Amino acid sequence: MDWIKLYEEDKMGMEKGKNTENLGRKAREEFLSKYPIESIPNLTIEQYVFGDDNSFSYWLRRRLCNFASMGNIYPEAFGVYTKKETGSQICLSRSYKEFSSDYEKAFDCLKKRIVNFLEDVKQENYYNIEKYKIDRRVRNMLMIVYFYDRFVPVCVEKTMDNCLKRVSISLEKSATMVEKNLALVEWKKTVPKLADWSNQMILDFCLWLNNKNIITNKEELCNNSIIEEAQKIEEEISSLYIEGASKEAIINVRVNQGTFRDLLLKRYNGCCLCGVKNHALLIASHIKPWAESEPEEKLDVDNGFLMCPNHDKLFDKGYITFDDDDKIIISDKLTENDRLFLNVDSRMHIHIELTESNKKYLKFHRENVFNR
């Protein structure tokens, strides 16, 4: 089942997601203009505590609810807070009881924790952030508000666990919230039709799956995306009424303009054999040729290598191939001079470990393309 297509056809779900994202973005921009990181050390207790509807804590809890929900969280989670019944009495959470009634000193400690925490997130020192004595949901909210582009806007761990479950992402039980969040963001990048979606739309898609009680996985979503993109290329080429080398050339151009090449760039970041890094020179090479591939194989990232022009042509014409240990096999039809000028020798190998699917496609290449 093409869950992405069904989701996109669900106009209510799409409109809700876009509306939520727009409202959330505006609220976040307003909050950041009022409370940039550099302003935090200068906050007064009155500017921070939950009582004022324009305060730092109130923004996080209430005014940013269209950006991300903090769930059923109470004012004391913010460390320094006012009691609801008194309205003005400053209180400290258990994390700051060591300061007794010295609220100013406790508040200075809290501000330092927040700034240091955000600095660690900025520097991607994620292994450090669990040490901070800041309520988890507050910590999660700060993280996604100040570094929105990196994270899915989820503060509540149960919601995040549901999202991971719906797309079949399995992590260790000890995985932290930030590890879960980053796993979902990285997963998104590996699904062609989702790779360009915002993090908010990925969240909305996962919540839609949850509401529909659907569990899917990357393979299912990728296959549907791959088949759809491959069909579009086939239809475009068929409408031109061309065959042979011209058809092959146009297919190569279309493939190298799409998500197939983008995914190979993320996997290899250079020629997988010689390491050439200039993206303008790199070519998405099929292992099992397009004409021989099933629809789901045509744009399968495991059915591709990223290569420089020399090695792409050698591989495409069957003058080189690779064994299951990623080592190069060179055709006897290449002379020593050919090998020298085309930069191939028997010590070369693919520079990342082959997947099982790579090996399946390479078996076809060795048996049907390689010139022995």
CSV table of C-alpha atoms in Angstrom, one decimal:
chain,number,residue,atom,x,y,z
A,1,MET,CA,0.0,0.0,0.0
A,2,ASP,CA,1.3,3.5,-0.9
A,3,TRP,CA,0.8,5.2,2.5
A,4,ILE,CA,2.5,8.4,1.4
A,5,LYS,CA,0.1,8.8,-1.5
A,6,LEU,CA,-2.9,8.1,0.7
A,7,TYR,CA,-1.6,10.6,3.2
A,8,GLU,CA,-1.1,13.2,0.5
A,9,GLU,CA,-4.7,12.6,-0.7
A,10,ASP,CA,-6.0,13.1,2.8
A,11,LYS,CA,-6.5,16.8,2.3
A,12,MET,CA,-7.5,17.3,5.9
A,13,GLY,CA,-4.3,15.8,7.1
A,14,MET,CA,-2.2,17.8,4.7
A,15,GLU,CA,-3.9,21.1,5.5
A,16,LYS,CA,-3.7,20.5,9.2
A,17,GLY,CA,0.0,19.8,9.0
A,18,LYS,CA,0.7,22.9,6.9
A,19,ASN,CA,-1.4,25.1,9.1
A,20,THR,CA,0.2,23.7,12.2
A,21,GLU,CA,3.7,24.3,10.7
A,22,ASN,CA,2.9,27.9,9.7
A,23,LEU,CA,1.5,28.8,13.0
A,24,GLY,CA,4.3,27.1,14.8
A,25,ARG,CA,7.0,28.8,12.7
A,26,LYS,CA,5.5,32.3,13.3
A,27,ALA,CA,5.3,31.6,17.1
A,28,ARG,CA,8.9,30.3,17.1
A,29,GLU,CA,10.2,33.3,15.2
A,30,GLU,CA,8.5,35.7,17.6
A,31,PHE,CA,9.9,33.8,20.6
A,32,LEU,CA,13.4,33.8,19.3
A,33,SER,CA,13.3,37.5,18.5
A,34,LYS,CA,12.3,38.1,22.1
A,35,TYR,CA,14.5,35.4,23.8
A,36,PRO,CA,17.6,34.8,21.7
A,37,ILE,CA,20.2,32.5,23.4
A,38,GLU,CA,22.4,35.5,24.2
A,39,SER,CA,19.6,37.2,26.2
A,40,ILE,CA,19.1,34.2,28.6
A,41,PRO,CA,21.9,35.2,31.1
A,42,ASN,CA,20.2,38.6,31.5
A,43,LEU,CA,16.7,37.3,32.2
A,44,THR,CA,15.1,38.3,35.5
A,45,ILE,CA,13.1,35.9,37.5
A,46,GLU,CA,9.9,37.8,36.6
A,47,GLN,CA,10.7,37.5,32.9
A,48,TYR,CA,11.3,33.7,33.3
A,49,VAL,CA,8.6,32.4,35.6
A,50,PHE,CA,5.3,30.9,34.4
A,51,GLY,CA,3.0,33.5,35.9
A,52,ASP,CA,3.3,36.3,33.2
A,53,ASP,CA,1.7,35.3,29.9
A,54,ASN,CA,4.7,36.9,28.1
A,55,SER,CA,7.3,35.1,30.1
A,56,PHE,CA,9.9,32.7,28.9
A,57,SER,CA,8.3,29.7,30.6
A,58,TYR,CA,4.8,30.7,29.5
A,59,TRP,CA,5.9,30.9,25.9
A,60,LEU,CA,7.4,27.5,26.0
A,61,ARG,CA,4.4,25.9,27.7
A,62,ARG,CA,1.4,27.8,26.1
A,63,ARG,CA,2.3,30.1,23.2
A,64,LEU,CA,4.4,27.6,21.3
A,65,CYS,CA,1.8,24.8,21.6
A,66,ASN,CA,1.3,25.0,17.8
A,67,PHE,CA,5.0,24.4,17.4
A,68,ALA,CA,5.3,21.4,19.8
A,69,SER,CA,3.2,20.1,22.6
A,70,MET,CA,4.9,19.6,26.0
A,71,GLY,CA,2.0,17.5,27.2
A,72,ASN,CA,0.6,17.7,30.7
A,73,ILE,CA,3.5,19.6,32.2
A,74,TYR,CA,3.3,21.7,35.4
A,75,PRO,CA,5.1,25.0,36.2
A,76,GLU,CA,7.5,23.4,38.6
A,77,ALA,CA,9.1,21.6,35.7
A,78,PHE,CA,10.7,24.9,34.8
A,79,GLY,CA,12.8,24.8,37.9
A,80,VAL,CA,12.0,28.3,39.2
A,81,TYR,CA,8.3,29.0,39.2
A,82,THR,CA,5.4,30.7,41.0
A,83,LYS,CA,2.6,28.8,42.8
A,84,LYS,CA,-0.7,28.9,41.0
A,85,GLU,CA,-2.6,29.5,44.2
A,86,THR,CA,-0.5,32.4,45.4
A,87,GLY,CA,0.4,33.9,42.0
A,88,SER,CA,3.6,35.6,43.1
A,89,GLN,CA,5.4,33.4,45.6
A,90,ILE,CA,8.7,32.2,44.0
A,91,CYS,CA,9.3,28.5,44.4
A,92,LEU,CA,12.1,26.1,43.5
A,93,SER,CA,11.8,22.6,42.2
A,94,ARG,CA,13.6,19.7,43.9
A,95,SER,CA,16.6,20.1,41.5
A,96,TYR,CA,17.3,23.5,43.2
A,97,LYS,CA,16.5,22.8,46.9
A,98,GLU,CA,20.2,23.0,47.7
A,99,PHE,CA,19.8,26.8,47.4
A,100,SER,CA,17.1,26.9,50.1
A,101,SER,CA,15.4,30.3,49.7
A,102,ASP,CA,18.2,32.0,47.7
A,103,TYR,CA,16.1,32.3,44.6
A,104,GLU,CA,18.4,34.6,42.7
A,105,LYS,CA,21.4,32.2,43.1
A,106,ALA,CA,19.3,29.3,42.1
A,107,PHE,CA,18.0,31.2,39.1
A,108,ASP,CA,21.6,32.1,38.0
A,109,CYS,CA,22.4,28.4,38.2
A,110,LEU,CA,19.4,27.5,36.1
A,111,LYS,CA,20.3,30.1,33.4
A,112,LYS,CA,23.8,28.8,33.2
A,113,ARG,CA,22.5,25.2,32.8
A,114,ILE,CA,20.2,26.3,30.0
A,115,VAL,CA,22.9,28.2,28.1
A,116,ASN,CA,25.4,25.4,28.6
A,117,PHE,CA,22.9,22.9,27.5
A,118,LEU,CA,22.0,24.9,24.3
A,119,GLU,CA,25.7,25.3,23.6
A,120,ASP,CA,26.3,21.6,23.8
A,121,VAL,CA,23.3,21.0,21.4
A,122,LYS,CA,24.7,23.7,19.1
A,123,GLN,CA,28.1,21.9,19.0
A,124,GLU,CA,26.3,18.5,18.6
A,125,ASN,CA,27.7,17.3,21.9
A,126,TYR,CA,24.6,15.2,22.3
A,127,TYR,CA,26.3,12.7,24.7
A,128,ASN,CA,26.6,15.6,27.2
A,129,ILE,CA,23.0,16.7,27.4
A,130,GLU,CA,21.6,14.1,29.6
A,131,LYS,CA,23.7,15.4,32.5
A,132,TYR,CA,21.8,18.7,32.8
A,133,LYS,CA,19.4,19.0,35.6
A,134,ILE,CA,16.6,20.4,33.5
A,135,ASP,CA,13.2,18.7,33.2
A,136,ARG,CA,13.3,16.4,30.1
A,137,ARG,CA,10.4,18.0,28.4
A,138,VAL,CA,11.7,21.5,29.0
A,139,ARG,CA,15.1,20.3,27.7
A,140,ASN,CA,13.5,18.8,24.6
A,141,MET,CA,11.4,21.9,23.9
A,142,LEU,CA,14.5,24.2,24.2
A,143,MET,CA,16.4,21.9,21.9
A,144,ILE,CA,13.8,21.9,19.1
A,145,VAL,CA,12.9,25.6,19.4
A,146,TYR,CA,16.4,26.9,19.1
A,147,PHE,CA,17.6,24.3,16.6
A,148,TYR,CA,14.4,23.5,14.7
A,149,ASP,CA,16.0,22.4,11.4
A,150,ARG,CA,17.8,19.5,13.2
A,151,PHE,CA,14.9,17.9,15.0
A,152,VAL,CA,11.4,16.7,14.7
A,153,PRO,CA,9.2,18.9,17.0
A,154,VAL,CA,8.4,16.3,19.6
A,155,CYS,CA,8.9,16.9,23.3
A,156,VAL,CA,7.0,14.0,24.8
A,157,GLU,CA,8.8,10.6,24.8
A,158,LYS,CA,5.6,8.6,24.4
A,159,THR,CA,4.7,10.5,21.2
A,160,MET,CA,8.2,10.0,19.8
A,161,ASP,CA,8.1,6.3,20.6
A,162,ASN,CA,4.8,6.0,18.7
A,163,CYS,CA,6.3,7.8,15.7
A,164,LEU,CA,9.3,5.4,15.7
A,165,LYS,CA,6.9,2.4,16.0
A,166,ARG,CA,4.8,3.5,13.1
A,167,VAL,CA,7.8,3.6,10.7
A,168,SER,CA,9.5,0.5,12.2
A,169,ILE,CA,12.5,2.2,13.6
A,170,SER,CA,14.0,0.0,16.4
A,171,LEU,CA,16.5,1.4,18.9
A,172,GLU,CA,18.1,0.1,22.1
A,173,LYS,CA,15.9,0.6,25.2
A,174,SER,CA,18.5,2.9,26.6
A,175,ALA,CA,18.3,5.3,23.6
A,176,THR,CA,17.8,8.9,24.7
A,177,MET,CA,15.2,11.3,23.4
A,178,VAL,CA,17.8,13.1,21.2
A,179,GLU,CA,19.0,9.8,19.8
A,180,LYS,CA,15.4,8.8,18.9
A,181,ASN,CA,14.8,12.2,17.3
A,182,LEU,CA,17.9,12.1,15.2
A,183,ALA,CA,17.1,8.6,14.1
A,184,LEU,CA,13.8,9.7,12.8
A,185,VAL,CA,15.3,12.6,11.0
A,186,GLU,CA,18.0,10.4,9.4
A,187,TRP,CA,15.4,7.8,8.5
A,188,LYS,CA,13.4,10.5,6.6
A,189,LYS,CA,16.4,11.3,4.5
A,190,THR,CA,16.6,7.7,3.2
A,191,VAL,CA,13.1,7.7,1.8
A,192,PRO,CA,13.1,9.5,-1.6
A,193,LYS,CA,9.6,11.0,-1.4
A,194,LEU,CA,10.1,12.2,2.2
A,195,ALA,CA,13.7,13.4,1.9
A,196,ASP,CA,12.7,17.0,1.2
A,197,TRP,CA,9.8,17.1,3.7
A,198,SER,CA,10.1,19.4,6.7
A,199,ASN,CA,10.5,17.8,10.1
A,200,GLN,CA,7.1,19.1,11.0
A,201,MET,CA,5.5,17.3,8.0
A,202,ILE,CA,7.3,14.0,9.0
A,203,LEU,CA,5.8,14.3,12.5
A,204,ASP,CA,2.4,14.9,11.0
A,205,PHE,CA,2.8,11.9,8.7
A,206,CYS,CA,3.8,9.7,11.7
A,207,LEU,CA,0.8,11.0,13.7
A,208,TRP,CA,-1.4,10.2,10.7
A,209,LEU,CA,-0.1,6.7,10.6
A,210,ASN,CA,-0.7,6.4,14.3
A,211,ASN,CA,-4.3,7.7,14.0
A,212,LYS,CA,-4.9,5.1,11.2
A,213,ASN,CA,-3.2,2.4,13.2
A,214,ILE,CA,-0.7,1.8,10.3
A,215,ILE,CA,2.8,0.4,10.7
A,216,THR,CA,5.0,0.7,7.7
A,217,ASN,CA,8.8,0.6,7.0
A,218,LYS,CA,11.5,2.1,4.9
A,219,GLU,CA,11.5,-0.7,2.3
A,220,GLU,CA,7.8,-0.4,1.7
A,221,LEU,CA,7.8,3.4,1.4
A,222,CYS,CA,11.0,3.4,-0.7
A,223,ASN,CA,9.7,0.7,-3.1
A,224,ASN,CA,6.5,2.8,-3.8
A,225,SER,CA,8.5,5.9,-4.3
A,226,ILE,CA,11.1,4.2,-6.5
A,227,ILE,CA,8.4,2.6,-8.7
A,228,GLU,CA,6.6,5.8,-9.1
A,229,GLU,CA,9.7,7.8,-10.1
A,230,ALA,CA,10.9,5.1,-12.4
A,231,GLN,CA,7.5,5.0,-14.1
A,232,LYS,CA,7.6,8.7,-14.6
A,233,ILE,CA,10.9,8.4,-16.4
A,234,GLU,CA,9.7,5.5,-18.5
A,235,GLU,CA,6.6,7.5,-19.5
A,236,GLU,CA,8.6,10.6,-20.4
A,237,ILE,CA,11.1,8.5,-22.5
A,238,SER,CA,8.2,6.6,-24.3
A,239,SER,CA,6.6,9.9,-25.3
A,240,LEU,CA,9.7,10.9,-27.2
A,241,TYR,CA,9.6,7.7,-29.4
A,242,ILE,CA,13.3,7.1,-29.2
A,243,GLU,CA,15.3,3.9,-28.7
A,244,GLY,CA,18.9,2.6,-28.4
A,245,ALA,CA,21.7,4.8,-27.3
A,246,SER,CA,19.6,8.0,-27.3
A,247,LYS,CA,17.1,6.5,-25.0
A,248,GLU,CA,19.9,5.2,-22.7
A,249,ALA,CA,21.5,8.7,-22.6
A,250,ILE,CA,18.2,10.5,-21.7
A,251,ILE,CA,17.5,7.9,-19.0
A,252,ASN,CA,21.0,8.6,-17.5
A,253,VAL,CA,20.4,12.3,-17.6
A,254,ARG,CA,17.0,11.9,-15.8
A,255,VAL,CA,18.4,9.5,-13.2
A,256,ASN,CA,21.2,11.9,-12.5
A,257,GLN,CA,18.8,14.8,-11.9
A,258,GLY,CA,16.7,12.9,-9.3
A,259,THR,CA,16.6,11.4,-5.8
A,260,PHE,CA,18.6,8.3,-6.9
A,261,ARG,CA,21.7,10.4,-7.3
A,262,ASP,CA,20.9,12.4,-4.2
A,263,LEU,CA,20.8,9.3,-2.1
A,264,LEU,CA,24.0,8.0,-3.6
A,265,LEU,CA,25.7,11.3,-2.8
A,266,LYS,CA,24.6,11.0,0.8
A,267,ARG,CA,26.0,7.4,0.9
A,268,TYR,CA,29.3,7.9,-0.8
A,269,ASN,CA,30.0,11.7,-1.1
A,270,GLY,CA,32.5,11.0,-3.8
A,271,CYS,CA,33.5,8.4,-6.4
A,272,CYS,CA,33.1,5.1,-4.5
A,273,LEU,CA,36.3,3.8,-6.1
A,274,CYS,CA,38.8,6.6,-6.4
A,275,GLY,CA,37.3,9.2,-4.0
A,276,VAL,CA,36.9,12.2,-6.5
A,277,LYS,CA,34.8,14.7,-4.5
A,278,ASN,CA,33.6,17.2,-7.2
A,279,HIS,CA,29.9,16.6,-7.3
A,280,ALA,CA,29.6,18.1,-10.7
A,281,LEU,CA,31.7,15.2,-12.1
A,282,LEU,CA,30.0,12.3,-10.3
A,283,ILE,CA,27.6,10.0,-12.0
A,284,ALA,CA,24.9,7.7,-10.6
A,285,SER,CA,25.9,4.3,-12.1
A,286,HIS,CA,23.4,1.4,-12.2
A,287,ILE,CA,24.9,-2.0,-11.1
A,288,LYS,CA,22.1,-4.0,-12.8
A,289,PRO,CA,21.3,-2.0,-16.0
A,290,TRP,CA,18.0,0.0,-16.2
A,291,ALA,CA,16.7,-2.1,-19.1
A,292,GLU,CA,17.3,-5.4,-17.1
A,293,SER,CA,15.9,-4.2,-13.8
A,294,GLU,CA,12.4,-4.7,-12.3
A,295,PRO,CA,10.4,-1.5,-11.6
A,296,GLU,CA,11.4,-1.6,-7.9
A,297,GLU,CA,15.1,-2.1,-8.8
A,298,LYS,CA,15.5,0.7,-11.2
A,299,LEU,CA,16.0,3.4,-8.6
A,300,ASP,CA,16.9,1.3,-5.6
A,301,VAL,CA,19.9,3.0,-4.0
A,302,ASP,CA,21.5,-0.4,-3.5
A,303,ASN,CA,21.5,-0.8,-7.2
A,304,GLY,CA,23.8,2.1,-7.7
A,305,PHE,CA,27.4,3.3,-7.2
A,306,LEU,CA,28.5,6.9,-7.4
A,307,MET,CA,31.5,7.1,-9.8
A,308,CYS,CA,33.7,9.6,-11.6
A,309,PRO,CA,33.3,9.5,-15.5
A,310,ASN,CA,36.3,7.2,-16.0
A,311,HIS,CA,35.1,4.5,-13.6
A,312,ASP,CA,31.5,4.9,-14.5
A,313,LYS,CA,32.2,4.2,-18.2
A,314,LEU,CA,34.5,1.2,-17.3
A,315,PHE,CA,31.8,-0.2,-15.0
A,316,ASP,CA,29.0,0.4,-17.4
A,317,LYS,CA,30.8,-1.3,-20.3
A,318,GLY,CA,31.9,-4.2,-18.2
A,319,TYR,CA,35.6,-3.6,-18.0
A,320,ILE,CA,35.5,-3.6,-14.2
A,321,THR,CA,33.3,-5.2,-11.6
A,322,PHE,CA,33.6,-6.1,-7.9
A,323,ASP,CA,33.5,-9.2,-5.8
A,324,ASP,CA,31.5,-9.6,-2.6
A,325,ASP,CA,34.4,-8.4,-0.5
A,326,ASP,CA,34.3,-5.0,-2.4
A,327,LYS,CA,37.5,-5.7,-4.3
A,328,ILE,CA,37.9,-4.7,-7.9
A,329,ILE,CA,37.9,-7.3,-10.7
A,330,ILE,CA,39.5,-6.0,-13.9
A,331,SER,CA,38.8,-7.4,-17.4
A,332,ASP,CA,41.7,-9.0,-19.3
A,333,LYS,CA,40.5,-6.8,-22.2
A,334,LEU,CA,42.1,-3.8,-20.6
A,335,THR,CA,45.8,-3.4,-21.4
A,336,GLU,CA,48.4,-2.3,-18.9
A,337,ASN,CA,48.4,1.1,-20.6
A,338,ASP,CA,44.6,1.3,-20.4
A,339,ARG,CA,44.8,0.6,-16.7
A,340,LEU,CA,47.4,3.2,-16.2
A,341,PHE,CA,45.7,6.0,-18.0
A,342,LEU,CA,42.2,5.1,-16.7
A,343,ASN,CA,43.4,4.8,-13.1
A,344,VAL,CA,42.5,1.2,-12.3
A,345,ASP,CA,44.6,-1.4,-10.5
A,346,SER,CA,44.1,-4.6,-8.6
A,347,ARG,CA,44.5,-3.0,-5.2
A,348,MET,CA,41.4,-0.8,-5.6
A,349,HIS,CA,38.1,-1.5,-3.8
A,350,ILE,CA,34.7,0.1,-2.9
A,351,HIS,CA,35.5,2.4,0.0
A,352,ILE,CA,32.4,1.5,2.1
A,353,GLU,CA,31.1,-1.9,3.1
A,354,LEU,CA,28.7,-3.5,0.5
A,355,THR,CA,25.2,-4.2,1.6
A,356,GLU,CA,23.5,-7.6,0.9
A,357,SER,CA,21.5,-5.9,-1.8
A,358,ASN,CA,24.6,-4.5,-3.4
A,359,LYS,CA,26.0,-8.1,-3.6
A,360,LYS,CA,22.8,-9.3,-5.2
A,361,TYR,CA,23.1,-6.7,-8.0
A,362,LEU,CA,26.8,-7.3,-8.4
A,363,LYS,CA,26.3,-11.0,-8.9
A,364,PHE,CA,24.1,-10.0,-11.9
A,365,HIS,CA,26.8,-7.5,-13.1
A,366,ARG,CA,29.5,-10.1,-12.9
A,367,GLU,CA,27.5,-12.8,-14.8
A,368,ASN,CA,25.8,-10.6,-17.4
A,369,VAL,CA,27.8,-7.3,-17.9
A,370,PHE,CA,31.4,-8.0,-17.1
A,371,ASN,CA,33.8,-8.7,-20.0
A,372,ARG,CA,36.0,-11.6,-18.9
